[in-house]
């Protein structure tokens, strides 16, 4: 239900899969670089080679950290895609149930459908009003869960971005 729970789980899952592929690519690059680095370090014997070896070790460690971040971000995006899909399914079920009772949901707001819905009976009117409030409460609870989960994901992404920026800055040559 996009009005109550916006988002595209398929796209988020695809982005997560791309991030995880990037993690595998970084792992392969780290492995290949580590092999090349190991084969050259025995041949280096000058003071310049000490600095080069340290920079090589730092680069390999940064590749490993980048791999870890890409995997974690990919997993977080895919987990959020599953959660988003579940929340959308729950919202759809609430809207479908409400529709069967003559209740309409538009842009996350619940109201009775137009037209004659029965006798002008105070008890029936009260029951319908309570039904509208109950549907609104269910949808509000789903929307609140969505906001919390989205904020959790955004926090994870922001932390990863900050850490990766720090790694990139530290990797730059002085």
Coordinates of N, CA and C in Angstrom, one line a residue:
X1 N 0.9 -1.2 0.0 CA 0.0 0.0 0.0 C 0.9 1.2 0.0
X2 N 1.1 1.8 -1.1 CA 2.1 2.9 -1.3 C 1.7 4.2 -0.6
X3 N 0.4 4.5 -0.4 CA 0.0 5.7 0.2 C 0.3 5.7 1.7
X4 N 0.1 4.5 2.3 CA 0.4 4.4 3.8 C 1.9 4.1 4.0
X5 N 2.4 3.2 3.2 CA 3.8 2.7 3.3 C 4.5 2.9 1.9
X6 N 5.1 4.1 1.7 CA 5.7 4.3 0.4 C 7.0 3.6 0.3
X7 N 7.4 3.3 -1.0 CA 8.7 2.7 -1.2 C 8.5 1.5 -2.2
X8 N 9.6 1.1 -2.8 CA 9.7 0.1 -3.8 C 10.6 -1.0 -3.3
X9 N 10.1 -2.1 -2.7 CA 10.9 -3.1 -2.2 C 11.8 -3.8 -3.2
X10 N 11.3 -3.9 -4.4 CA 12.1 -4.6 -5.5 C 13.3 -3.8 -5.8
X11 N 13.2 -2.5 -5.9 CA 14.4 -1.6 -6.2 C 15.3 -1.6 -5.1
X12 N 14.8 -1.6 -3.8 CA 15.7 -1.6 -2.7 C 16.5 -2.9 -2.6
X13 N 15.8 -4.0 -2.9 CA 16.5 -5.3 -2.9 C 17.6 -5.4 -4.0
X14 N 17.3 -4.8 -5.2 CA 18.2 -4.8 -6.3 C 19.4 -4.0 -5.9
X15 N 19.2 -2.8 -5.2 CA 20.4 -2.0 -4.8 C 21.2 -2.7 -3.8
X16 N 20.5 -3.4 -2.9 CA 21.2 -4.2 -1.9 C 22.1 -5.3 -2.5
X17 N 21.5 -6.0 -3.5 CA 22.2 -7.0 -4.3 C 23.5 -6.4 -5.0
X18 N 23.3 -5.2 -5.5 CA 24.4 -4.5 -6.2 C 25.5 -4.2 -5.2
X19 N 25.1 -3.8 -4.0 CA 26.1 -3.5 -2.9 C 26.9 -4.7 -2.5
X20 N 26.1 -5.8 -2.4 CA 26.8 -7.1 -2.0 C 27.7 -7.6 -3.1
X21 N 27.3 -7.4 -4.4 CA 28.2 -7.7 -5.5 C 29.5 -6.9 -5.4
X22 N 29.3 -5.6 -5.1 CA 30.5 -4.7 -4.9 C 31.4 -5.2 -3.8
X23 N 30.8 -5.8 -2.7 CA 31.6 -6.3 -1.6 C 32.4 -7.5 -2.1
X24 N 31.8 -8.4 -2.9 CA 32.5 -9.5 -3.5 C 33.6 -9.1 -4.4
X25 N 33.4 -8.0 -5.2 CA 34.4 -7.5 -6.1 C 35.6 -6.9 -5.3
X26 N 35.3 -6.2 -4.2 CA 36.3 -5.7 -3.3 C 37.1 -6.8 -2.7
X27 N 36.4 -7.9 -2.3 CA 37.1 -9.1 -1.7 C 38.1 -9.7 -2.8
X28 N 37.6 -9.8 -4.0 CA 38.5 -10.3 -5.1 C 39.7 -9.4 -5.3
X29 N 39.4 -8.1 -5.3 CA 40.5 -7.1 -5.6 C 41.5 -7.2 -4.4
X30 N 41.0 -7.3 -3.2 CA 41.9 -7.4 -2.0 C 42.7 -8.7 -2.1
X31 N 42.1 -9.8 -2.5 CA 42.9 -11.0 -2.6 C 44.0 -10.9 -3.7
X32 N 43.6 -10.4 -4.8 CA 44.6 -10.3 -5.9 C 45.7 -9.3 -5.5
X33 N 45.3 -8.2 -4.9 CA 46.3 -7.2 -4.5 C 47.2 -7.8 -3.4
X34 N 46.6 -8.5 -2.5 CA 47.4 -9.1 -1.4 C 48.4 -10.1 -1.9
X35 N 48.0 -10.9 -2.9 CA 48.9 -11.8 -3.5 C 50.1 -11.1 -4.2
X36 N 49.7 -10.1 -5.0 CA 50.8 -9.3 -5.7 C 51.7 -8.6 -4.6
X37 N 51.1 -8.1 -3.6 CA 51.8 -7.4 -2.6 C 52.8 -8.3 -1.9
X38 N 52.3 -9.5 -1.6 CA 53.2 -10.5 -0.9 C 54.3 -10.9 -1.8
X39 N 54.1 -11.0 -3.1 CA 55.2 -11.5 -4.0 C 56.3 -10.4 -4.1
X40 N 55.9 -9.1 -4.0 CA 56.9 -8.1 -4.2 C 57.6 -7.7 -2.9
X41 N 57.0 -7.8 -1.8 CA 57.6 -7.3 -0.6 C 58.9 -7.9 -0.2
X42 N 59.2 -9.1 -0.6 CA 60.5 -9.8 -0.3 C 61.6 -9.1 -1.1
X43 N 61.3 -8.6 -2.3 CA 62.3 -8.0 -3.2 C 62.6 -6.6 -2.7
X44 N 61.8 -6.0 -1.9 CA 62.0 -4.6 -1.5 C 63.0 -4.5 -0.3
X45 N 64.0 -3.7 -0.4 CA 64.9 -3.6 0.7 C 65.4 -2.2 1.0
X46 N 64.9 -1.2 0.4 CA 65.3 0.1 0.6 C 64.4 0.8 1.6
X47 N 64.8 2.0 2.0 CA 63.9 2.8 2.9 C 62.6 3.2 2.3
X48 N 62.7 3.5 1.0 CA 61.5 3.8 0.2 C 60.5 2.6 0.2
X49 N 61.0 1.4 0.2 CA 60.2 0.3 0.2 C 59.4 0.1 1.5
X50 N 60.0 0.6 2.6 CA 59.3 0.5 3.9 C 58.0 1.4 3.9
X51 N 58.1 2.6 3.3 CA 56.9 3.4 3.2 C 56.0 2.8 2.2
X52 N 56.4 2.2 1.1 CA 55.6 1.6 0.1 C 54.9 0.4 0.8
X53 N 55.6 -0.4 1.6 CA 55.0 -1.5 2.2 C 53.8 -1.1 3.2
X54 N 54.1 0.0 3.9 CA 53.1 0.5 4.9 C 51.9 1.0 4.1
X55 N 52.1 1.7 3.0 CA 51.0 2.2 2.2 C 50.2 1.0 1.6
X56 N 50.9 0.0 1.2 CA 50.3 -1.2 0.7 C 49.4 -1.9 1.7
X57 N 50.0 -2.0 2.9 CA 49.2 -2.6 4.0 C 48.0 -1.8 4.3
X58 N 48.1 -0.5 4.3 CA 47.0 0.4 4.6 C 45.9 0.2 3.5
X59 N 46.4 0.1 2.3 CA 45.4 0.0 1.2 C 44.7 -1.3 1.3
X60 N 45.4 -2.4 1.6 CA 44.7 -3.7 1.8 C 43.7 -3.7 2.9
X61 N 44.1 -3.0 4.0 CA 43.1 -2.9 5.2 C 41.9 -2.1 4.8
X62 N 42.1 -1.1 4.0 CA 41.0 -0.2 3.5 C 40.1 -1.0 2.6
X63 N 40.7 -1.8 1.7 CA 39.8 -2.7 0.9 C 39.0 -3.6 1.7
X64 N 39.5 -4.2 2.7 CA 38.8 -5.1 3.6 C 37.7 -4.3 4.3
X65 N 38.0 -3.1 4.8 CA 36.9 -2.3 5.5 C 35.8 -1.9 4.5
X66 N 36.2 -1.5 3.3 CA 35.2 -1.2 2.3 C 34.3 -2.4 1.9
X67 N 35.0 -3.5 1.9 CA 34.2 -4.8 1.6 C 33.2 -5.0 2.7
X68 N 33.6 -4.8 4.0 CA 32.7 -5.0 5.1 C 31.5 -4.1 5.0
X69 N 31.8 -2.8 4.7 CA 30.7 -1.8 4.6 C 29.8 -2.1 3.5
X70 N 30.3 -2.5 2.3 CA 29.4 -2.8 1.2 C 28.5 -4.0 1.5
X71 N 29.1 -5.0 2.2 CA 28.3 -6.2 2.6 C 27.2 -5.8 3.6
X72 N 27.6 -5.0 4.6 CA 26.6 -4.6 5.6 C 25.5 -3.7 5.0
X73 N 25.9 -2.8 4.2 CA 24.9 -1.9 3.6 C 23.9 -2.7 2.7
X74 N 24.5 -3.6 1.9 CA 23.7 -4.5 1.0 C 22.7 -5.3 1.8
X75 N 23.2 -5.9 2.9 CA 22.3 -6.7 3.8 C 21.3 -5.9 4.4
X76 N 21.6 -4.7 4.9 CA 20.6 -3.8 5.5 C 19.5 -3.4 4.5
X77 N 19.9 -3.0 3.3 CA 19.0 -2.7 2.2 C 18.0 -3.8 1.9
X78 N 18.6 -5.0 1.8 CA 17.8 -6.2 1.5 C 16.8 -6.5 2.6
X79 N 17.3 -6.4 3.9 CA 16.4 -6.7 5.0 C 15.3 -5.6 5.1
X80 N 15.6 -4.4 4.8 CA 14.6 -3.3 4.8 C 13.6 -3.6 3.7
X81 N 14.1 -4.1 2.5 CA 13.1 -4.4 1.4 C 12.1 -5.4 1.8
X82 N 12.6 -6.4 2.6 CA 11.6 -7.5 3.1 C 10.7 -6.9 4.1
X83 N 11.2 -6.0 5.0 CA 10.3 -5.4 6.0 C 9.3 -4.5 5.3
X84 N 9.7 -3.7 4.3 CA 8.9 -2.8 3.6 C 7.8 -3.6 2.8
X85 N 8.1 -4.7 2.2 CA 7.1 -5.5 1.5 C 6.1 -6.1 2.5
X86 N 6.5 -6.5 3.7 CA 5.6 -7.0 4.7 C 4.7 -5.9 5.2
X87 N 5.2 -4.7 5.4 CA 4.4 -3.6 5.9 C 3.3 -3.2 4.8
X88 N 3.8 -3.2 3.6 CA 2.8 -2.9 2.5 C 1.7 -4.0 2.4
X89 N 2.1 -5.2 2.6 CA 1.1 -6.3 2.6 C 0.1 -6.1 3.7
X90 N 0.6 -5.8 4.9 CA -0.3 -5.6 6.0 C -1.2 -4.4 5.8
X91 N -0.7 -3.3 5.2 CA -1.5 -2.1 4.9 C -2.6 -2.5 3.9
X92 N -2.2 -3.2 2.9 CA -3.1 -3.7 1.8 C -4.3 -4.5 2.5
X93 N -3.9 -5.4 3.4 CA -4.9 -6.2 4.0 C -5.9 -5.4 4.8
X94 N -5.4 -4.4 5.5 CA -6.3 -3.5 6.3 C -7.2 -2.7 5.4
X95 N -6.7 -2.2 4.3 CA -7.5 -1.4 3.3 C -8.5 -2.3 2.7
X96 N -8.1 -3.5 2.3 CA -9.1 -4.4 1.7 C -10.2 -4.8 2.6
X97 N -9.9 -5.0 3.9 CA -10.9 -5.3 4.9 C -11.8 -4.1 5.1
X98 N -11.2 -3.0 5.1 CA -12.0 -1.7 5.3 C -13.0 -1.5 4.2
X99 N -12.5 -1.8 3.0 CA -13.3 -1.6 1.8 C -14.5 -2.4 1.8
X100 N -14.4 -3.6 2.3 CA -15.5 -4.5 2.4 C -16.6 -4.0 3.4
X101 N -16.1 -3.1 4.3 CA -17.1 -2.6 5.3 C -17.6 -1.2 4.9
X102 N -17.3 -0.8 3.6 CA -17.7 0.5 3.1 C -16.8 1.7 3.6
X103 N -15.6 1.4 4.0 CA -14.7 2.4 4.4 C -13.6 2.6 3.3
X104 N -13.3 3.8 3.1 CA -12.4 4.2 2.0 C -11.1 4.8 2.6
X105 N -10.0 4.4 2.1 CA -8.7 5.0 2.5 C -8.1 5.7 1.3
X106 N -7.9 7.0 1.5 CA -7.2 7.8 0.5 C -6.1 8.6 1.1
X107 N -4.9 8.5 0.5 CA -3.7 9.2 1.0 C -3.5 9.0 2.5
X108 N -3.8 7.8 3.0 CA -3.6 7.5 4.4 C -4.7 7.9 5.3
X109 N -5.7 8.6 4.8 CA -6.8 9.0 5.6 C -8.0 8.1 5.4
X110 N -8.7 7.8 6.4 CA -9.8 6.9 6.4 C -11.1 7.6 6.6
X111 N -12.1 7.2 5.7 CA -13.5 7.8 5.8 C -14.5 6.8 5.3
X112 N -15.8 7.1 5.6 CA -16.8 6.3 5.1 C -17.0 6.6 3.6
X113 N -17.4 5.7 2.8 CA -17.7 5.9 1.4 C -19.0 6.8 1.3
X114 N -19.1 7.5 0.1 CA -20.2 8.3 -0.1 C -21.5 7.5 -0.4
X115 N -22.6 8.1 -0.1 CA -23.8 7.4 -0.4 C -24.6 6.9 0.8
X116 N -25.7 6.3 0.5 CA -26.5 5.8 1.6 C -25.9 4.5 2.1
X117 N -25.6 4.4 3.3 CA -24.9 3.2 3.9 C -25.8 2.4 4.8
X118 N -27.0 2.8 5.0 CA -27.9 2.1 5.9 C -28.9 3.1 6.6
X119 N -29.6 2.6 7.6 CA -30.6 3.5 8.3 C -29.9 4.5 9.1
X120 N -30.6 5.6 9.4 CA -30.1 6.7 10.2 C -30.3 6.3 11.7
X121 N -29.5 5.4 12.2 CA -29.6 4.9 13.5 C -28.3 5.3 14.3
X122 N -28.5 6.0 15.4 CA -27.4 6.4 16.2 C -26.4 5.3 16.6
X123 N -26.9 4.2 16.9 CA -26.0 3.0 17.3 C -25.1 2.6 16.1
X124 N -25.8 2.5 14.9 CA -25.0 2.1 13.7 C -24.0 3.2 13.3
X125 N -24.4 4.4 13.4 CA -23.5 5.5 13.1 C -22.3 5.5 14.0
X126 N -22.5 5.2 15.3 CA -21.4 5.2 16.3 C -20.5 4.0 15.9
X127 N -21.1 2.8 15.6 CA -20.3 1.7 15.2 C -19.4 1.9 14.0
X128 N -20.0 2.6 13.0 CA -19.3 3.0 11.8 C -18.1 3.9 12.1
X129 N -18.4 4.9 12.9 CA -17.4 5.9 13.3 C -16.2 5.1 14.1
X130 N -16.6 4.2 14.9 CA -15.6 3.4 15.6 C -14.8 2.6 14.7
X131 N -15.5 2.0 13.7 CA -14.8 1.2 12.7 C -13.8 2.1 11.9
X132 N -14.2 3.3 11.5 CA -13.3 4.2 10.8 C -12.1 4.5 11.7
X133 N -12.3 4.8 13.0 CA -11.2 5.1 13.9 C -10.3 3.9 14.1
X134 N -10.8 2.7 14.1 CA -10.0 1.5 14.3 C -9.2 1.3 13.0
X135 N -9.7 1.5 11.9 CA -8.9 1.3 10.6 C -7.8 2.4 10.6
X136 N -8.2 3.6 10.9 CA -7.1 4.7 11.0 C -6.0 4.3 12.0
X137 N -6.4 3.8 13.1 CA -5.4 3.4 14.1 C -4.5 2.3 13.6
X138 N -5.0 1.3 12.9 CA -4.2 0.3 12.4 C -3.2 0.8 11.3
X139 N -3.7 1.7 10.5 CA -2.9 2.2 9.4 C -1.8 3.2 10.0
X140 N -2.2 3.9 11.0 CA -1.2 4.8 11.7 C -0.1 4.0 12.4
X141 N -0.5 2.8 13.0 CA 0.5 2.0 13.6 C 1.5 1.4 12.6
X142 N 1.0 1.0 11.4 CA 1.8 0.5 10.3 C 2.7 1.6 9.8
X143 N 2.2 2.8 9.6 CA 3.0 3.9 9.2 C 4.1 4.3 10.2
X144 N 3.8 4.2 11.5 CA 4.8 4.5 12.5 C 5.9 3.4 12.5
X145 N 5.5 2.2 12.3 CA 6.6 1.1 12.1 C 7.4 1.4 10.9
X146 N 6.8 1.8 9.8 CA 7.6 2.1 8.6 C 8.6 3.2 8.9
X147 N 8.1 4.3 9.6 CA 9.0 5.4 9.8 C 10.2 5.0 10.7
X148 N 9.9 4.2 11.7 CA 11.0 3.7 12.6 C 12.0 2.9 11.8
X149 N 11.5 2.0 11.0 CA 12.4 1.1 10.3 C 13.2 1.9 9.2
X150 N 12.5 2.8 8.6 CA 13.2 3.7 7.6 C 14.3 4.5 8.3
X151 N 14.0 5.1 9.5 CA 15.0 5.9 10.2 C 16.2 5.0 10.6
X152 N 15.9 3.8 11.0 CA 17.0 2.8 11.4 C 17.9 2.6 10.2
X153 N 17.3 2.3 9.0 CA 18.1 2.1 7.8 C 18.9 3.4 7.5
X154 N 18.3 4.5 7.5 CA 19.0 5.8 7.2 C 20.1 6.0 8.1
X155 N 19.9 5.7 9.4 CA 21.0 5.8 10.4 C 22.2 4.9 10.0
X156 N 21.9 3.7 9.7 CA 23.0 2.7 9.3 C 23.7 3.2 8.1
X157 N 23.0 3.7 7.1 CA 23.6 4.2 5.9 C 24.5 5.5 6.2
X158 N 24.0 6.3 7.0 CA 24.7 7.5 7.4 C 26.0 7.2 8.1
X159 N 25.9 6.2 9.1 CA 27.2 5.8 9.8 C 28.2 5.2 8.8
X160 N 27.7 4.4 7.9 CA 28.6 3.8 7.0 C 29.3 4.8 6.1
X161 N 28.5 5.8 5.6 CA 29.0 6.8 4.8 C 30.1 7.6 5.5
X162 N 29.8 8.0 6.8 CA 30.8 8.7 7.6 C 32.1 7.9 7.7
X163 N 32.0 6.6 8.0 CA 33.1 5.8 8.2 C 33.9 5.7 6.9
X164 N 33.2 5.5 5.8 CA 33.9 5.3 4.5 C 34.6 6.7 4.1
X165 N 34.0 7.8 4.4 CA 34.6 9.1 4.2 C 35.9 9.2 5.0
X166 N 35.9 8.7 6.2 CA 37.1 8.7 7.0 C 38.2 7.8 6.5
X167 N 37.8 6.7 6.0 CA 38.8 5.7 5.4 C 39.4 6.4 4.2
X168 N 38.5 7.0 3.3 CA 39.0 7.6 2.1 C 40.0 8.7 2.4
X169 N 39.7 9.5 3.4 CA 40.5 10.6 3.8 C 41.9 10.1 4.3
X170 N 41.8 9.0 5.2 CA 43.0 8.5 5.7 C 43.9 7.8 4.7
X171 N 43.3 7.3 3.6 CA 44.1 6.6 2.6 C 44.8 7.6 1.6
X172 N 44.3 8.8 1.6 CA 45.0 9.8 0.7 C 46.4 10.0 1.1
X173 N 47.3 10.1 0.2 CA 48.7 10.3 0.5 C 48.9 11.7 1.0
X174 N 49.8 11.9 2.0 CA 50.1 13.2 2.5 C 50.7 14.1 1.6

